[in-house]
Amino acid sequence: MDQAVTIKAKLLNIDDQTTHAFIKTMTAYRDACNFVSQYVFDHDFEFRFSQLNQALYHDLRDLFGLKSQMAQSVIRNVVARYKTIKTQLKQTPFRYNTGEKDAQGHAIWSQIPRDLTWLWRPVKFKRLQLDLQRNRDWSYLNTSSQLSLNTLMGRKKVDFVCKNFDQYLDASRWKFGSIKLLQFKNNWYIHLSATTSLSEYELKQTQHIVGIDRGLRFLAACYDEQGQTLLCSGQKVLRTRRKYKKLRAQLQAKGTKSAKRRLKKIGQRENRFISDVNHRLTKTLVNHYGPNTIFALEDLTNVRFATEKAAKKRRYEMVSWTFYQFEQFLAYKANLNSSTVVKVSPRFTSQRCPKCGRIRKENRNHELHLYICDKCGYKSNDDRLAAMNIQFLGDQYHKGVK
C-alpha cells in the first residue's frame, strides 16, 4: 500500500530577481490553466489528458511560453480540478420540494443528480501557483541542501527550512513527487508530495479497537476495548467559530470594499484554524492509542445533519465542521503508525443500548445529553454511548462478522 504525505517548507533568502522569475512563471501558468479550462468548457467537458495534450500542447508552448513539462502539468492540473468537481456534483444532488405531502403531512422532497453540465461558466484559476515535476522541473541538491526550481527565466537555487525533512531523504523508503510553489504574505512556500510503501494492515496484529463518535460538543468521543473513555471537548472551538461568525456578520452589514477584503482573510484564517485543530486532534489520538490500533468511525457518506430541526443560531456550526477532513487526517496518520481506520454503519449508534441491545429513539435526551435505557436502566452520556456502539461494530469487523 502506498501512502502519500505533503511536506510543507518555507523558502529562505529569496531575492528580487528570483521573485520576479517566480511571479512571471506562475502568472503564465495560471493563465494557461484558464485557457485550458475554457477549452474544456467549450468542448462539452472533454478532459481526457491524451485528447487535451494533442489539441493544446503547442498552443500552451507558443502562447504562454511554457516549457514542455510545464505545459503538460497545466493540462494535468485542469483535468484533476474538473474530476474533483465532477465527484463533488455527483455527491451533492439537487434537492427540491415537490409540493406534495405524505400521509403524516410532511413535505415530500426529491432530488436530481448533477454533473458538469450544471456549471454555468468554466472553472476559474485565480491564485498564482506553479506545479513542478521531479527531475524535470525541480531537484534536491545534496551537496548544498538546496532546491533547484525551474522557471521561465532559468533554474533558481533556493534555501528552505522544514522540520524533520531529513527523514524523507531516505530513498529506500520515501519517493518524492511534484512540488507546488505558493506565495503567502510576501513569503514563499512549497508543498512537496512524498510517497512511501507500507505493508497492508493485518487483523491479527490488532492490539486496540477504538470507537470514535464525531460531533460538536465533543469533537471526538472515544471508547476502547478496555472500557476506557476519552472525550475531546469542542467548546473552545465552538466559541472561536462563533466569534468569526459574529465578525463576519458585522463586516457583511457594512458591505464596503475593505470589509469584503477583510471577509476573505477571515475565511482563510478560519479554514486554517479548522485544519490545525483536526491535525492536532488526530495526532493526539494516534499517539495516545499507539500502533496496531483499529479506529472505527461512522460512515457519514451522503449523511447530512437535519438543519431544519436545529436552532437557527447553531445551524452554521452543525453543517460546516469538516468531519471528512478529520477522517482523512486520521486515516493517513494511522497508516503511518501501523494502524488503520474502518468505517461502520451509523444506523442506531445513538439509539442502541450497549448492554441489552434495546433500540429506542426516545431513550436519548438531547437537552441533557443523556441516554437511559427503558428496558435495563443503563445510563450513560449520549456521545459516550455512540462511541461504545461504534467500538462494538469495530470489534465485529475485527472478528470477521459481515
C-alpha positions as CSV (number, residue, x, y, z in Angstrom):
1,M,0.0,0.0,0.0
2,D,1.3,3.4,-1.0
3,Q,0.8,6.3,1.5
4,A,1.3,9.9,0.3
5,V,2.0,12.9,2.5
6,T,2.5,16.6,1.8
7,I,5.6,18.2,3.1
8,K,5.4,22.0,3.7
9,A,8.5,24.1,3.6
10,K,9.3,27.8,3.6
11,L,11.8,29.2,1.1
12,L,14.5,31.5,2.5
13,N,16.6,34.4,1.2
14,I,14.5,35.0,-2.0
15,D,16.0,38.0,-3.8
16,D,14.2,40.3,-6.2
17,Q,15.4,38.5,-9.3
18,T,14.2,35.2,-8.1
19,T,10.9,36.7,-7.0
20,H,10.4,38.2,-10.5
21,A,11.1,34.8,-12.1
22,F,8.6,33.1,-9.8
23,I,5.8,35.6,-10.4
24,K,6.3,35.6,-14.2
25,T,6.2,31.8,-14.4
26,M,3.3,31.5,-12.0
27,T,1.3,34.1,-13.9
28,A,1.9,32.3,-17.2
29,Y,1.0,29.0,-15.6
30,R,-2.3,30.4,-14.2
31,D,-3.3,32.0,-17.5
32,A,-2.6,28.7,-19.3
33,C,-4.8,26.8,-16.8
34,N,-7.6,29.2,-17.5
35,F,-7.0,28.8,-21.3
36,V,-7.3,25.0,-21.0
37,S,-10.3,25.3,-18.7
38,Q,-12.2,27.5,-21.3
39,Y,-11.4,24.9,-23.9
40,V,-12.8,22.1,-21.7
41,F,-16.0,24.1,-21.1
42,D,-16.4,24.9,-24.8
43,H,-16.0,21.3,-25.9
44,D,-18.6,19.6,-23.8
45,F,-16.2,18.9,-20.9
46,E,-13.8,16.8,-22.8
47,F,-10.9,16.4,-20.3
48,R,-9.1,13.3,-21.3
49,F,-5.4,14.1,-20.9
50,S,-4.4,12.5,-24.3
51,Q,-7.0,14.5,-26.2
52,L,-6.2,17.8,-24.5
53,N,-2.5,17.2,-24.9
54,Q,-2.8,16.6,-28.6
55,A,-5.1,19.7,-29.1
56,L,-3.4,22.2,-26.8
57,Y,0.2,21.3,-26.2
58,H,1.7,23.5,-28.9
59,D,-0.7,26.4,-28.1
60,L,0.5,26.3,-24.5
61,R,4.1,26.5,-25.6
62,D,3.6,29.2,-28.2
63,L,1.0,31.5,-26.4
64,F,2.3,31.3,-22.9
65,G,6.0,30.4,-23.4
66,L,5.8,27.4,-21.1
67,K,8.4,24.7,-21.1
68,S,7.5,21.2,-22.2
69,Q,6.8,19.7,-18.8
70,M,5.0,22.8,-17.5
71,A,2.6,22.6,-20.4
72,Q,1.7,19.0,-19.5
73,S,1.4,20.0,-15.8
74,V,-1.1,22.6,-16.8
75,I,-3.3,20.0,-18.5
76,R,-3.0,17.6,-15.6
77,N,-3.9,20.3,-13.2
78,V,-7.1,21.3,-15.1
79,V,-8.1,17.7,-15.6
80,A,-7.7,17.0,-11.9
81,R,-9.8,20.0,-11.0
82,Y,-12.6,19.0,-13.3
83,K,-12.6,15.4,-12.0
84,T,-12.8,16.7,-8.4
85,I,-15.8,19.0,-9.3
86,K,-17.5,16.1,-11.1
87,T,-17.2,14.0,-8.0
88,Q,-18.5,16.8,-5.8
89,L,-21.5,17.4,-8.0
90,K,-22.3,13.7,-8.0
91,Q,-22.2,13.6,-4.2
92,T,-24.5,16.6,-3.8
93,P,-27.6,16.1,-6.0
94,F,-30.1,19.0,-6.3
95,R,-32.9,18.6,-3.8
96,Y,-36.3,20.3,-4.2
97,N,-39.7,20.3,-2.6
98,T,-42.2,18.5,-4.9
99,G,-45.1,20.5,-3.3
100,E,-46.8,17.2,-2.2
101,K,-47.1,15.8,1.3
102,D,-47.0,12.3,2.7
103,A,-49.6,10.6,5.0
104,Q,-48.2,12.3,8.1
105,G,-48.4,15.8,6.4
106,H,-44.6,16.2,5.9
107,A,-43.3,17.7,2.7
108,I,-42.0,15.2,0.1
109,W,-38.6,16.0,-1.3
110,S,-37.0,14.7,-4.4
111,Q,-33.5,15.0,-5.9
112,I,-31.9,15.3,-9.3
113,P,-28.3,14.0,-10.0
114,R,-25.9,16.7,-11.1
115,D,-23.0,16.6,-13.5
116,L,-20.6,19.0,-15.1
117,T,-23.3,20.4,-17.4
118,W,-24.7,22.2,-14.4
119,L,-21.7,24.6,-14.5
120,W,-22.6,28.0,-15.8
121,R,-19.1,29.0,-16.6
122,P,-15.6,27.4,-16.9
123,V,-13.6,26.7,-13.7
124,K,-11.6,29.8,-12.9
125,F,-8.0,29.6,-11.6
126,K,-7.3,32.8,-9.6
127,R,-4.5,32.1,-7.2
128,L,-0.9,32.2,-8.5
129,Q,0.7,28.8,-8.2
130,L,3.1,26.5,-10.1
131,D,3.4,22.7,-10.3
132,L,6.9,21.4,-10.9
133,Q,7.7,17.7,-11.7
134,R,10.5,15.8,-10.0
135,N,13.8,15.5,-12.0
136,R,12.4,17.7,-14.8
137,D,11.3,20.9,-13.2
138,W,12.9,20.6,-9.7
139,S,15.6,18.6,-7.9
140,Y,17.2,18.4,-4.5
141,L,20.9,19.3,-4.3
142,N,22.5,17.1,-1.7
143,T,25.8,19.0,-1.7
144,S,24.3,22.3,-0.8
145,S,20.9,21.2,0.8
146,Q,19.1,23.4,-1.6
147,L,16.2,23.1,-4.1
148,S,16.7,23.8,-7.8
149,L,13.4,25.1,-9.2
150,N,12.7,25.7,-12.9
151,T,11.2,28.9,-14.1
152,L,10.8,30.7,-17.5
153,M,13.9,32.6,-16.6
154,G,16.1,29.6,-15.9
155,R,16.8,27.5,-12.9
156,K,16.8,29.1,-9.4
157,K,18.6,27.6,-6.4
158,V,16.9,28.4,-3.1
159,D,17.4,27.6,0.5
160,F,14.5,26.2,2.6
161,V,13.5,25.2,6.1
162,C,11.4,22.2,7.0
163,K,11.3,20.5,10.4
164,N,12.4,16.8,10.2
165,F,13.0,17.0,6.5
166,D,16.0,14.6,6.8
167,Q,13.7,11.6,7.4
168,Y,12.3,12.0,3.8
169,L,15.8,11.8,2.2
170,D,15.9,8.0,2.7
171,A,15.4,6.9,-0.9
172,S,14.8,3.3,0.2
173,R,11.6,4.4,2.0
174,W,10.4,7.7,0.6
175,K,9.9,8.8,-3.0
176,F,9.5,12.5,-3.9
177,G,6.8,13.6,-6.3
178,S,5.8,17.1,-7.6
179,I,6.2,20.4,-5.9
180,K,3.6,23.2,-5.7
181,L,5.0,26.7,-5.4
182,L,2.9,29.2,-3.5
183,Q,3.2,32.8,-2.2
184,F,1.5,33.9,1.0
185,K,2.0,37.3,2.7
186,N,5.3,38.1,0.8
187,N,6.7,34.7,1.8
188,W,7.3,31.8,-0.5
189,Y,6.4,28.2,0.3
190,I,6.4,24.8,-1.3
191,H,4.2,21.8,-0.9
192,L,6.2,18.7,-1.7
193,S,4.5,15.3,-2.1
194,A,6.3,12.2,-0.8
195,T,5.2,8.6,-1.1
196,T,6.2,5.6,0.9
197,S,5.2,1.9,0.7
198,L,3.5,0.4,3.7
199,S,2.6,-3.2,4.4
200,E,-1.1,-3.9,4.4
201,Y,-2.7,-3.9,7.8
202,E,-3.4,-7.4,9.1
203,L,-6.2,-8.0,11.6
204,K,-4.1,-10.5,13.7
205,Q,-1.7,-7.7,14.7
206,T,-4.5,-5.7,16.4
207,Q,-4.0,-4.7,20.0
208,H,-6.6,-2.0,20.4
209,I,-10.0,-1.3,18.9
210,V,-11.3,2.2,19.4
211,G,-14.7,3.6,18.5
212,I,-14.8,7.3,17.8
213,D,-18.0,9.4,17.6
214,R,-17.6,12.7,15.9
215,G,-19.6,15.7,17.0
216,L,-19.6,19.4,18.0
217,R,-19.9,19.3,21.8
218,F,-17.1,16.6,21.8
219,L,-15.1,16.7,18.6
220,A,-14.2,13.1,19.4
221,A,-15.7,10.8,21.9
222,C,-13.5,7.6,22.1
223,Y,-14.2,4.3,23.7
224,D,-11.7,1.3,23.6
225,E,-11.8,-2.4,24.3
226,Q,-10.8,-1.9,27.9
227,G,-13.8,0.3,28.7
228,Q,-11.8,3.5,28.8
229,T,-13.4,6.7,27.6
230,L,-11.6,9.7,26.1
231,L,-13.6,12.8,25.5
232,C,-12.1,15.7,23.4
233,S,-14.1,18.8,24.2
234,G,-15.2,21.1,21.3
235,Q,-16.4,24.1,23.4
236,K,-13.3,26.2,22.8
237,V,-13.6,25.5,19.1
238,L,-17.3,26.5,19.1
239,R,-16.5,29.8,20.9
240,T,-13.8,30.6,18.3
241,R,-16.1,29.8,15.4
242,R,-18.9,31.9,16.8
243,K,-16.5,34.8,17.2
244,Y,-15.7,34.5,13.5
245,K,-19.4,34.2,12.7
246,K,-20.2,37.4,14.6
247,L,-17.3,39.3,13.0
248,R,-18.4,38.1,9.6
249,A,-22.0,39.3,10.1
250,Q,-20.7,42.8,11.1
251,L,-18.5,43.0,8.0
252,Q,-21.3,41.8,5.7
253,A,-23.5,44.5,7.1
254,K,-21.0,47.2,6.1
255,G,-20.6,45.9,2.5
256,T,-17.6,48.1,1.7
257,K,-14.6,47.0,-0.4
258,S,-12.3,47.0,2.7
259,A,-14.9,44.9,4.5
260,K,-15.1,42.4,1.6
261,R,-11.3,42.1,1.7
262,R,-11.4,41.5,5.4
263,L,-14.1,38.9,4.9
264,K,-11.9,36.9,2.6
265,K,-9.0,37.0,5.0
266,I,-11.2,35.8,7.9
267,G,-12.5,32.9,5.8
268,Q,-8.9,31.8,5.0
269,R,-7.9,32.2,8.7
270,E,-10.9,30.1,9.9
271,N,-10.1,27.4,7.4
272,R,-6.5,27.2,8.7
273,F,-7.8,27.1,12.3
274,I,-10.1,24.2,11.5
275,S,-7.3,22.3,9.7
276,D,-4.9,22.9,12.6
277,V,-7.5,21.6,15.1
278,N,-8.1,18.4,13.1
279,H,-4.3,17.9,12.7
280,R,-3.6,18.2,16.4
281,L,-6.6,16.1,17.4
282,T,-5.9,13.2,15.1
283,K,-2.2,13.3,16.0
284,T,-3.1,13.1,19.7
285,L,-5.4,10.1,19.1
286,V,-2.8,8.2,17.1
287,N,-0.1,8.8,19.7
288,H,-2.4,8.0,22.6
289,Y,-3.5,4.6,21.4
290,G,-0.2,3.7,19.8
291,P,0.4,1.3,16.9
292,N,-1.7,-1.8,15.9
293,T,-5.0,0.0,16.5
294,I,-8.3,-0.2,14.7
295,F,-10.0,3.2,14.7
296,A,-13.7,2.7,13.9
297,L,-15.7,5.7,12.5
298,E,-19.2,6.1,11.3
299,D,-19.6,6.1,7.6
300,L,-21.1,9.6,7.1
301,T,-21.2,9.4,3.2
302,N,-24.4,11.2,2.0
303,V,-25.4,11.8,5.6
304,R,-26.3,15.4,6.3
305,F,-27.5,16.9,9.6
306,A,-31.1,17.9,9.6
307,T,-30.6,21.6,9.9
308,E,-34.4,22.4,9.9
309,K,-34.5,20.6,13.3
310,A,-31.6,22.6,14.8
311,A,-31.8,26.0,16.4
312,K,-31.1,28.7,13.9
313,K,-28.1,30.0,15.8
314,R,-26.5,26.6,15.7
315,R,-27.1,25.6,12.1
316,Y,-23.9,27.1,10.8
317,E,-21.8,25.1,13.3
318,M,-23.7,21.9,12.5
319,V,-23.2,21.8,8.8
320,S,-19.8,23.4,8.3
321,W,-17.4,21.4,10.5
322,T,-15.1,19.3,8.4
323,F,-15.7,15.8,9.7
324,Y,-14.4,14.3,6.4
325,Q,-11.1,16.2,6.8
326,F,-10.8,14.7,10.3
327,E,-11.3,11.2,8.8
328,Q,-8.7,11.9,6.1
329,F,-6.1,13.1,8.6
330,L,-6.7,10.2,11.0
331,A,-6.5,7.7,8.2
332,Y,-3.1,8.7,6.8
333,K,-1.6,9.2,10.3
334,A,-2.9,5.8,11.4
335,N,-1.4,4.2,8.3
336,L,2.0,5.7,9.1
337,N,1.7,4.3,12.6
338,S,0.9,0.7,11.7
339,S,-2.8,1.2,12.4
340,T,-5.9,1.5,10.3
341,V,-9.3,3.2,10.1
342,V,-12.5,1.4,9.2
343,K,-15.9,2.8,8.6
344,V,-19.1,1.2,10.0
345,S,-22.8,1.8,9.6
346,P,-24.1,4.8,11.5
347,R,-27.6,3.3,12.0
348,F,-28.8,3.4,15.6
349,T,-25.4,4.1,17.1
350,S,-27.1,6.8,19.3
351,Q,-30.2,4.8,20.0
352,R,-29.0,1.3,20.8
353,C,-28.3,0.2,24.4
354,P,-24.9,-1.4,24.5
355,K,-25.9,-3.7,27.4
356,C,-29.2,-5.2,26.3
357,G,-29.4,-4.2,22.7
358,R,-32.6,-2.2,23.0
359,I,-33.2,0.3,20.2
360,R,-35.4,3.2,21.1
361,K,-35.1,6.7,19.9
362,E,-36.9,8.2,22.9
363,N,-34.3,6.8,25.3
364,R,-31.9,9.6,24.3
365,N,-32.4,13.1,25.9
366,H,-30.7,15.6,23.6
367,E,-31.0,18.5,26.0
368,L,-29.4,16.7,28.9
369,H,-27.0,14.7,26.6
370,L,-28.1,11.6,28.4
371,Y,-29.2,8.1,27.4
372,I,-31.3,6.0,29.8
373,C,-32.5,2.5,28.6
374,D,-36.2,1.9,29.4
375,K,-35.6,-1.8,29.5
376,C,-32.5,-2.4,31.6
377,G,-32.0,1.0,33.1
378,Y,-28.5,1.5,31.7
379,K,-27.5,5.2,31.9
380,S,-24.7,7.0,30.0
381,N,-23.6,10.2,28.3
382,D,-25.1,10.0,24.7
383,D,-21.8,10.8,23.0
384,R,-20.0,8.1,25.0
385,L,-22.8,5.7,24.2
386,A,-22.4,6.3,20.5
387,A,-18.7,5.6,20.8
388,M,-19.4,2.4,22.6
389,N,-21.7,1.2,19.8
390,I,-19.2,2.2,17.2
391,Q,-16.5,0.3,19.1
392,F,-18.7,-2.8,19.2
393,L,-19.1,-2.6,15.4
394,G,-15.3,-2.2,15.1
395,D,-14.9,-5.3,17.2
396,Q,-17.3,-7.2,15.0
397,Y,-15.2,-6.2,12.0
398,H,-12.1,-7.5,13.7
399,K,-13.8,-10.8,14.3
400,G,-14.8,-11.1,10.6
401,V,-18.6,-10.6,11.1
402,K,-20.2,-9.2,8.0
